[in-house]
Coordinates of C-alpha atoms in Angstrom, one line a residue:
Chain U
M94 CA -16.8 -20.0 167.6
T95 CA -16.4 -23.3 169.4
G96 CA -17.2 -25.8 166.7
P97 CA -14.6 -28.6 166.4
S98 CA -13.4 -27.4 162.9
R99 CA -12.3 -24.2 164.5
R100 CA -9.6 -25.9 166.5
L101 CA -7.7 -27.3 163.6
P102 CA -4.1 -26.0 163.4
R103 CA -3.4 -23.5 160.7
R104 CA -1.3 -25.9 158.7
V105 CA -4.1 -28.5 158.4
R106 CA -6.5 -25.8 157.4
E107 CA -4.2 -24.5 154.7
Q108 CA -3.9 -28.0 153.3
Q109 CA -7.7 -28.3 153.2
M110 CA -7.9 -25.0 151.4
L111 CA -5.3 -26.1 148.9
D112 CA -7.1 -29.4 148.4
A113 CA -10.4 -27.6 147.7
A114 CA -8.7 -25.0 145.5
T115 CA -6.9 -27.6 143.4
A116 CA -10.2 -29.5 142.9
V117 CA -12.1 -26.3 141.9
F118 CA -9.3 -25.0 139.6
S119 CA -9.0 -28.4 137.9
E120 CA -12.7 -28.6 137.3
R121 CA -13.4 -25.0 136.3
G122 CA -10.1 -23.5 135.1
F123 CA -8.4 -20.6 136.8
H124 CA -10.6 -17.8 135.3
A125 CA -14.0 -19.5 136.0
A126 CA -13.1 -20.8 139.5
S127 CA -14.7 -18.7 142.3
M128 CA -13.4 -18.1 145.7
D129 CA -16.9 -18.7 147.0
E130 CA -16.9 -22.3 145.7
I131 CA -13.3 -22.9 147.0
A132 CA -14.3 -21.6 150.5
E133 CA -17.5 -23.7 150.5
R134 CA -15.6 -26.8 149.4
A135 CA -13.0 -26.3 152.1
G136 CA -15.7 -25.7 154.7
I137 CA -14.0 -22.4 155.6
S138 CA -15.3 -18.8 155.3
K139 CA -14.1 -16.8 152.3
P140 CA -12.5 -14.1 154.5
M141 CA -10.5 -16.7 156.1
V142 CA -9.3 -18.1 152.8
Y143 CA -8.1 -14.6 151.8
L144 CA -6.5 -14.1 155.2
Y145 CA -4.6 -17.4 155.0
L146 CA -3.6 -17.7 151.4
G147 CA -4.4 -14.4 149.8
S148 CA -6.0 -13.6 146.4
K149 CA -7.2 -16.2 143.9
G150 CA -3.9 -15.7 142.0
E151 CA -1.9 -16.4 145.1
L152 CA -4.0 -19.4 145.9
F153 CA -3.5 -20.7 142.4
S154 CA 0.2 -20.1 142.7
A155 CA 0.3 -21.9 146.1
C156 CA -1.5 -24.9 144.5
I157 CA 1.2 -25.0 141.7
R158 CA 4.1 -24.8 144.2
R159 CA 2.7 -27.5 146.5
A160 CA 2.1 -29.9 143.5
G161 CA 5.6 -29.1 142.1
G162 CA 7.2 -29.7 145.4
Q163 CA 5.4 -33.0 145.9
L164 CA 6.3 -34.1 142.3
T165 CA 10.0 -33.2 142.5
E166 CA 10.4 -34.7 146.0
A167 CA 8.7 -38.0 144.9
I168 CA 11.0 -38.3 141.9
S169 CA 14.2 -37.4 143.8
A170 CA 13.3 -39.8 146.7
A171 CA 12.7 -42.6 144.2
A172 CA 15.8 -42.3 142.1
D173 CA 18.5 -43.6 144.5
P174 CA 21.8 -42.5 142.8
G175 CA 23.4 -45.7 144.1
L176 CA 21.3 -47.9 141.8
P177 CA 22.1 -48.7 138.2
A178 CA 20.7 -46.2 135.6
E179 CA 18.0 -48.5 134.4
Q180 CA 16.7 -49.0 137.9
Q181 CA 17.0 -45.4 138.8
L182 CA 15.0 -44.4 135.7
W183 CA 12.4 -47.0 136.3
A184 CA 12.0 -45.9 139.9
A185 CA 11.8 -42.2 138.8
V186 CA 9.3 -43.0 136.1
Q187 CA 7.1 -45.0 138.5
A188 CA 7.3 -42.2 141.0
F189 CA 6.2 -39.7 138.3
F190 CA 3.2 -41.7 137.2
G191 CA 2.4 -42.6 140.8
F192 CA 2.2 -38.9 141.5
V193 CA 0.0 -38.2 138.5
G194 CA -2.3 -41.1 139.3
E195 CA -2.7 -40.1 143.0
H196 CA -2.9 -36.3 142.3
R197 CA -4.8 -36.1 139.1
E198 CA -6.4 -32.8 140.0
A199 CA -3.0 -31.3 141.0
W200 CA -1.5 -32.5 137.7
A201 CA -4.4 -31.0 135.7
V202 CA -4.0 -27.6 137.5
M203 CA -0.2 -27.6 137.0
F204 CA 0.0 -28.9 133.5
R205 CA -3.3 -28.1 131.8
Q206 CA -4.2 -24.8 133.5
A207 CA -1.1 -23.0 134.8
R208 CA 1.2 -23.7 131.8
G209 CA -1.1 -21.7 129.5
E210 CA -1.6 -18.8 131.9
G211 CA 1.0 -16.1 131.2
E212 CA 1.7 -15.1 134.8
F213 CA 1.9 -18.7 136.2
A214 CA 3.6 -20.3 133.2
G215 CA 7.0 -19.3 134.7
E216 CA 6.4 -21.2 137.9
V217 CA 5.5 -24.4 136.0
A218 CA 8.6 -23.8 133.7
G219 CA 10.7 -23.6 136.9
I220 CA 9.4 -26.9 138.2
R221 CA 9.9 -28.5 134.8
R222 CA 13.5 -27.2 134.7
L223 CA 14.2 -28.9 138.0
V224 CA 12.9 -32.2 136.7
V225 CA 14.9 -31.9 133.5
D226 CA 18.0 -31.2 135.5
N227 CA 17.5 -34.3 137.6
V228 CA 17.0 -36.4 134.5
A229 CA 20.0 -35.0 132.8
D230 CA 22.1 -35.7 135.9
L231 CA 20.8 -39.3 135.9
F232 CA 21.9 -39.7 132.3
A233 CA 25.3 -38.2 133.0
R234 CA 25.9 -40.7 135.9
A235 CA 24.6 -43.6 133.7
I236 CA 26.9 -42.8 130.8
H237 CA 29.8 -42.3 133.2
S238 CA 29.3 -45.6 134.9
A239 CA 28.8 -47.4 131.5
G240 CA 32.1 -45.9 130.4
A241 CA 30.5 -44.5 127.2
V242 CA 31.4 -41.2 125.5
D243 CA 29.7 -38.3 127.2
P244 CA 27.8 -36.3 124.6
G245 CA 28.2 -33.1 126.7
P246 CA 25.8 -31.3 129.0
D247 CA 23.7 -29.6 126.2
E248 CA 23.0 -32.9 124.5
L249 CA 22.1 -34.6 127.8
R250 CA 19.8 -31.7 128.7
A251 CA 18.1 -32.0 125.3
L252 CA 17.6 -35.7 125.8
A253 CA 16.2 -35.1 129.2
H254 CA 13.9 -32.5 127.8
A255 CA 12.6 -35.0 125.3
L256 CA 12.1 -37.6 128.0
V257 CA 10.2 -35.2 130.2
G258 CA 8.0 -34.4 127.2
T259 CA 7.3 -38.1 126.7
G260 CA 6.3 -38.4 130.3
E261 CA 4.1 -35.4 130.2
S262 CA 2.3 -36.7 127.1
M263 CA 1.8 -40.1 128.8
A264 CA 0.5 -38.4 131.9
E265 CA -2.1 -36.7 129.8
W266 CA -3.0 -40.1 128.4
L267 CA -3.4 -41.4 131.9
L268 CA -5.7 -38.5 132.9
D269 CA -7.8 -39.2 129.8
H270 CA -7.9 -43.0 130.5
P271 CA -9.0 -43.3 134.2
D272 CA -9.0 -47.1 134.0
E273 CA -5.4 -47.3 133.1
K274 CA -3.0 -48.0 136.0
P275 CA 0.0 -45.6 136.5
E276 CA 2.2 -48.8 136.4
T277 CA 1.0 -49.5 132.9
A278 CA 1.9 -46.0 131.7
A279 CA 5.3 -46.3 133.5
T280 CA 6.0 -49.6 131.7
R281 CA 5.0 -48.2 128.3
L282 CA 7.4 -45.3 128.8
M283 CA 10.3 -47.7 129.6
N284 CA 9.4 -49.8 126.6
M285 CA 9.6 -46.8 124.4
L286 CA 12.5 -45.0 125.8
W287 CA 14.7 -47.7 127.2
M288 CA 14.1 -50.5 124.7
G289 CA 13.3 -48.2 121.8
L290 CA 10.8 -48.7 119.0
G291 CA 13.2 -50.6 116.9
S292 CA 13.1 -53.4 119.5
L293 CA 9.4 -53.1 120.2
I294 CA 8.5 -53.5 116.6
R295 CA 10.5 -56.8 116.6
G296 CA 8.4 -57.9 119.5
E297 CA 11.0 -57.4 122.2
V298 CA 9.6 -55.7 125.4
W299 CA 11.2 -54.1 128.3
R300 CA 11.2 -56.0 131.7
S301 CA 11.7 -54.5 135.1
P302 CA 15.3 -55.2 136.2
V303 CA 14.0 -55.9 139.7
P304 CA 11.6 -58.8 140.0
V305 CA 8.1 -57.5 140.8
P306 CA 5.9 -59.6 143.0
P307 CA 2.9 -60.8 141.0
A308 CA -0.3 -58.8 141.5
R309 CA -2.9 -60.7 143.6
Chain X
M162 CA -6.5 2.7 93.8
T163 CA -4.0 1.7 91.1
G164 CA -0.9 0.8 93.2
P165 CA 0.6 -2.5 92.3
S166 CA -0.4 -4.1 95.7
R167 CA -4.1 -3.6 94.8
R168 CA -3.9 -6.0 92.0
L169 CA -2.9 -9.0 94.0
P170 CA -5.4 -11.9 93.8
R171 CA -7.4 -12.6 96.9
R172 CA -5.6 -15.8 97.7
V173 CA -2.2 -14.1 97.8
R174 CA -3.6 -11.3 100.0
E175 CA -5.1 -13.8 102.4
Q176 CA -1.8 -15.6 102.8
Q177 CA -0.1 -12.2 103.5
M178 CA -2.6 -11.5 106.2
L179 CA -2.2 -15.0 107.7
D180 CA 1.6 -14.5 107.6
A181 CA 1.3 -11.1 109.4
A182 CA -1.2 -12.4 111.8
T183 CA 0.9 -15.5 112.7
A184 CA 3.9 -13.3 113.3
V185 CA 2.0 -10.8 115.5
F186 CA 0.2 -13.6 117.5
S187 CA 3.4 -15.4 118.1
E188 CA 5.1 -12.3 119.4
R189 CA 2.3 -10.8 121.4
G190 CA 0.0 -13.7 122.2
F191 CA -3.7 -13.9 121.2
H192 CA -5.0 -11.4 123.8
A193 CA -2.4 -8.7 123.4
A194 CA -2.3 -8.9 119.5
S195 CA -4.1 -6.0 117.9
M196 CA -5.8 -6.0 114.5
D197 CA -4.2 -2.7 113.8
E198 CA -0.7 -4.2 114.0
I199 CA -1.7 -7.2 111.9
A200 CA -3.2 -5.0 109.2
E201 CA -0.1 -2.7 109.3
R202 CA 2.3 -5.7 109.1
A203 CA 0.3 -7.1 106.2
G204 CA 0.2 -3.7 104.4
I205 CA -3.5 -4.0 104.1
S206 CA -6.3 -1.8 105.6
K207 CA -7.9 -3.1 108.8
P208 CA -11.4 -3.1 107.2
M209 CA -10.1 -5.4 104.5
V210 CA -8.6 -7.8 107.0
Y211 CA -12.0 -8.0 108.7
L212 CA -13.7 -8.4 105.4
Y213 CA -11.4 -11.2 104.2
L214 CA -10.8 -13.2 107.3
G215 CA -13.3 -11.9 110.0
S216 CA -12.7 -11.1 113.6
K217 CA -9.5 -11.6 115.5
G218 CA -10.7 -14.9 116.8
E219 CA -11.5 -16.1 113.3
L220 CA -8.1 -14.9 112.1
F221 CA -6.4 -16.8 114.9
S222 CA -8.4 -19.9 114.0
A223 CA -7.4 -19.5 110.4
C224 CA -3.8 -19.3 111.4
I225 CA -4.1 -22.5 113.4
R226 CA -5.9 -24.4 110.6
R227 CA -3.3 -23.3 108.0
A228 CA -0.4 -24.4 110.2
G229 CA -2.2 -27.7 111.1
G230 CA -2.9 -28.4 107.4
Q231 CA 0.8 -27.7 106.5
L232 CA 2.1 -29.8 109.3
T233 CA -0.1 -32.9 108.7
E234 CA 0.4 -32.7 104.9
A235 CA 4.2 -32.4 105.4
I236 CA 4.2 -35.5 107.6
S237 CA 1.9 -37.6 105.4
A238 CA 3.8 -36.7 102.2
A239 CA 7.1 -37.7 103.8
A240 CA 6.0 -41.1 105.3
D241 CA 5.7 -43.2 102.2
P242 CA 3.8 -46.4 103.4
G243 CA 5.9 -48.4 100.9
L244 CA 9.1 -47.8 102.9
P245 CA 10.3 -49.9 105.9
A246 CA 9.0 -48.6 109.3
E247 CA 12.3 -47.1 110.4
Q248 CA 12.7 -45.1 107.2
Q249 CA 9.0 -44.0 107.3
L250 CA 9.4 -42.8 110.9
W251 CA 12.7 -41.1 110.1
A252 CA 11.1 -39.3 107.1
A253 CA 8.1 -38.3 109.2
V254 CA 10.3 -37.1 112.1
Q255 CA 12.4 -35.1 109.6
A256 CA 9.3 -33.6 108.1
F257 CA 8.0 -32.6 111.5
F258 CA 11.1 -30.9 112.6
G259 CA 11.5 -29.4 109.1
F260 CA 8.1 -27.8 109.5
V261 CA 8.9 -26.5 113.0
G262 CA 12.2 -25.1 111.8
E263 CA 10.7 -23.3 108.8
H264 CA 7.5 -22.2 110.5
R265 CA 8.7 -21.3 114.0
E266 CA 6.1 -18.6 114.4
A267 CA 3.2 -20.9 113.2
W268 CA 4.4 -23.6 115.6
A269 CA 4.5 -21.0 118.5
V270 CA 1.0 -19.9 117.7
M271 CA -0.4 -23.4 117.4
F272 CA 1.5 -25.0 120.3
R273 CA 2.2 -22.2 122.8
Q274 CA -0.7 -19.9 122.3
A275 CA -3.7 -21.8 121.0
R276 CA -3.4 -25.0 123.1
G277 CA -3.9 -22.9 126.3
E278 CA -6.9 -20.9 124.9
G279 CA -10.1 -22.7 125.8
E280 CA -12.0 -21.9 122.6
F281 CA -9.1 -22.8 120.3
A282 CA -7.6 -25.7 122.2
G283 CA -10.1 -28.0 120.5
E284 CA -8.8 -27.2 117.1
V285 CA -5.2 -27.9 118.2
A286 CA -6.4 -31.2 119.8
G287 CA -8.0 -32.2 116.5
I288 CA -4.7 -31.6 114.6
R289 CA -2.8 -33.5 117.3
R290 CA -5.3 -36.4 117.0
L291 CA -4.7 -36.6 113.3
V292 CA -0.9 -36.8 113.8
V293 CA -1.3 -39.5 116.6
D294 CA -3.6 -41.5 114.2
N295 CA -1.0 -41.4 111.5
V296 CA 1.8 -42.5 113.8
A297 CA -0.4 -45.3 115.3
D298 CA -1.0 -46.5 111.7
L299 CA 2.7 -46.4 111.0
F300 CA 3.3 -48.6 114.1
A301 CA 0.6 -51.0 113.1
R302 CA 2.1 -51.5 109.6
A303 CA 5.6 -51.8 111.0
I304 CA 4.5 -54.5 113.5
H305 CA 2.5 -56.3 110.9
S306 CA 5.4 -56.4 108.4
A307 CA 7.9 -57.5 111.2
G308 CA 5.5 -60.3 112.0
A309 CA 5.5 -59.3 115.7
V310 CA 2.6 -59.6 118.0
D311 CA 0.2 -56.7 117.6
P312 CA -0.4 -55.1 121.1
G313 CA -3.8 -53.8 119.9
P314 CA -5.0 -50.4 118.8
D315 CA -5.3 -48.9 122.2
E316 CA -1.7 -49.7 123.1
L317 CA -0.5 -48.4 119.7
R318 CA -2.4 -45.2 120.1
A319 CA -0.9 -44.8 123.6
L320 CA 2.6 -45.3 122.2
A321 CA 1.9 -42.9 119.3
H322 CA 0.6 -40.4 121.9
A323 CA 3.9 -40.7 123.8
L324 CA 5.9 -40.3 120.6
V325 CA 4.0 -37.2 119.6
G326 CA 4.7 -35.8 123.1
T327 CA 8.4 -36.4 122.7
G328 CA 8.3 -34.6 119.3
E329 CA 6.4 -31.6 120.8
S330 CA 8.9 -31.3 123.6
M331 CA 11.8 -31.5 121.2
A332 CA 10.1 -28.9 119.0
E333 CA 10.0 -26.6 122.0
W334 CA 13.7 -27.2 122.5
L335 CA 14.3 -26.3 118.9
L336 CA 12.4 -23.0 119.3
D337 CA 14.4 -22.2 122.4
H338 CA 17.7 -23.0 120.7
P339 CA 17.6 -21.1 117.4
D340 CA 21.2 -22.3 116.5
E341 CA 20.2 -26.0 116.5
K342 CA 19.4 -27.5 113.2
P343 CA 16.0 -29.3 112.7
E344 CA 18.1 -32.3 111.5
T345 CA 19.9 -32.5 114.9
A346 CA 16.6 -32.6 116.8
A347 CA 15.2 -35.2 114.4
T348 CA 18.3 -37.4 114.9
R349 CA 18.1 -37.0 118.7
L350 CA 14.4 -38.2 118.6
M351 CA 15.4 -41.3 116.6
N352 CA 18.3 -42.0 118.9
M353 CA 16.0 -41.9 121.9
L354 CA 12.9 -43.5 120.4
W355 CA 14.2 -46.0 117.9
M356 CA 17.5 -47.0 119.6
G357 CA 16.3 -46.5 123.2
L358 CA 18.2 -45.0 126.1
G359 CA 19.5 -48.5 127.0
S360 CA 21.6 -48.5 123.8
L361 CA 22.5 -44.8 124.0
I362 CA 23.9 -45.2 127.4
R363 CA 26.1 -48.0 126.2
G364 CA 27.4 -45.6 123.5
E365 CA 25.4 -47.0 120.6
V366 CA 23.8 -44.4 118.4
W367 CA 21.2 -44.5 115.8
R368 CA 22.2 -44.1 112.1
S369 CA 20.0 -43.1 109.2
P370 CA 19.1 -46.3 107.3
V371 CA 19.6 -44.4 104.0
P372 CA 23.1 -43.1 103.5
V373 CA 23.1 -39.3 103.7
P374 CA 25.7 -37.4 101.6
P375 CA 28.3 -35.8 103.9
A376 CA 27.8 -32.1 104.7
R377 CA 30.3 -29.9 102.9

């Protein structure tokens, strides 16, 4: 009753449980994951896990919501609307791959597990919609400030949808290639989406608009 | 015993069963789909469905393999290696969206259902790998014929992986927007991937390298 771990505030405990649950879900999948293993990994009794975060389904859902919140916040915080479009996109793309690189298990739970589970797929779809909306807004501002003809909100959403799909696919690549740096995946995305394959094939490559200090 | 449907050759019957199964799986999902409904939809007795194509799992697997075969053949047939890269890619992209537009249910089964089902996900991953390989080969030929520096097979596969992800995401958009023409989705992909967002934002758009007769 008086061990040091007992005195942790509820919020810290909940984060520990979510960390443990995300790890177990990403390794085993939703169906095979057991509350026993999650409780053990978190160093917390199973009744307390149920008491704090509810059933396995509610716990899974809480993992998705936390990951989704972290992802959308990271992207929004990075893409300063005052910057030119190219820099905004570059910052957002870096934030996206930075998130995936740092939270590989959370990405696996959200993208590989939850998307295919009927009851949770809706939550993931909601997070994706938020990201697509943000990207579509970024395009709209970029087109407006370039003085180009606006193709209309539907077309911008379709383009944003395509861009998000490219990012998701590259994130899967990153997960399957643990040696690759998130920065490399981010640069590849810019090469492909900003420069276009037409330029790449001629040997032109995309360069960050802001000078990046050389890696030591 | 002597009704006209009895005299159909086995191959035709099997295709009817696969059509019915694809429709039912795409509507209900693998778990909720019933062999009764599939048999009824195909106008064939349930024992005959089992006899011809096996269990529900084997039937699902046969639907995935048929769709995967049709998709990869359509793409390979379209991308004539003798054409310039841009035209090859345009033909392949058109073939891809043409397939999705014509076989919406098959796409939904393969991409929405099977990818999330542990035991079938491997088959879909195999089909996807084939498509990625073809796209990577196309890039390699294009770079070679442009005389540009080859970034190496890993980088080409990563780019191909990203391109396929963009296509999948745009295919999902097509399914969710039944009024959109496959050609529109194909053009959007070329705009984004070939021209790049940098050009799009300046108002430049991609044009088919082969003149297309005007729509009447």
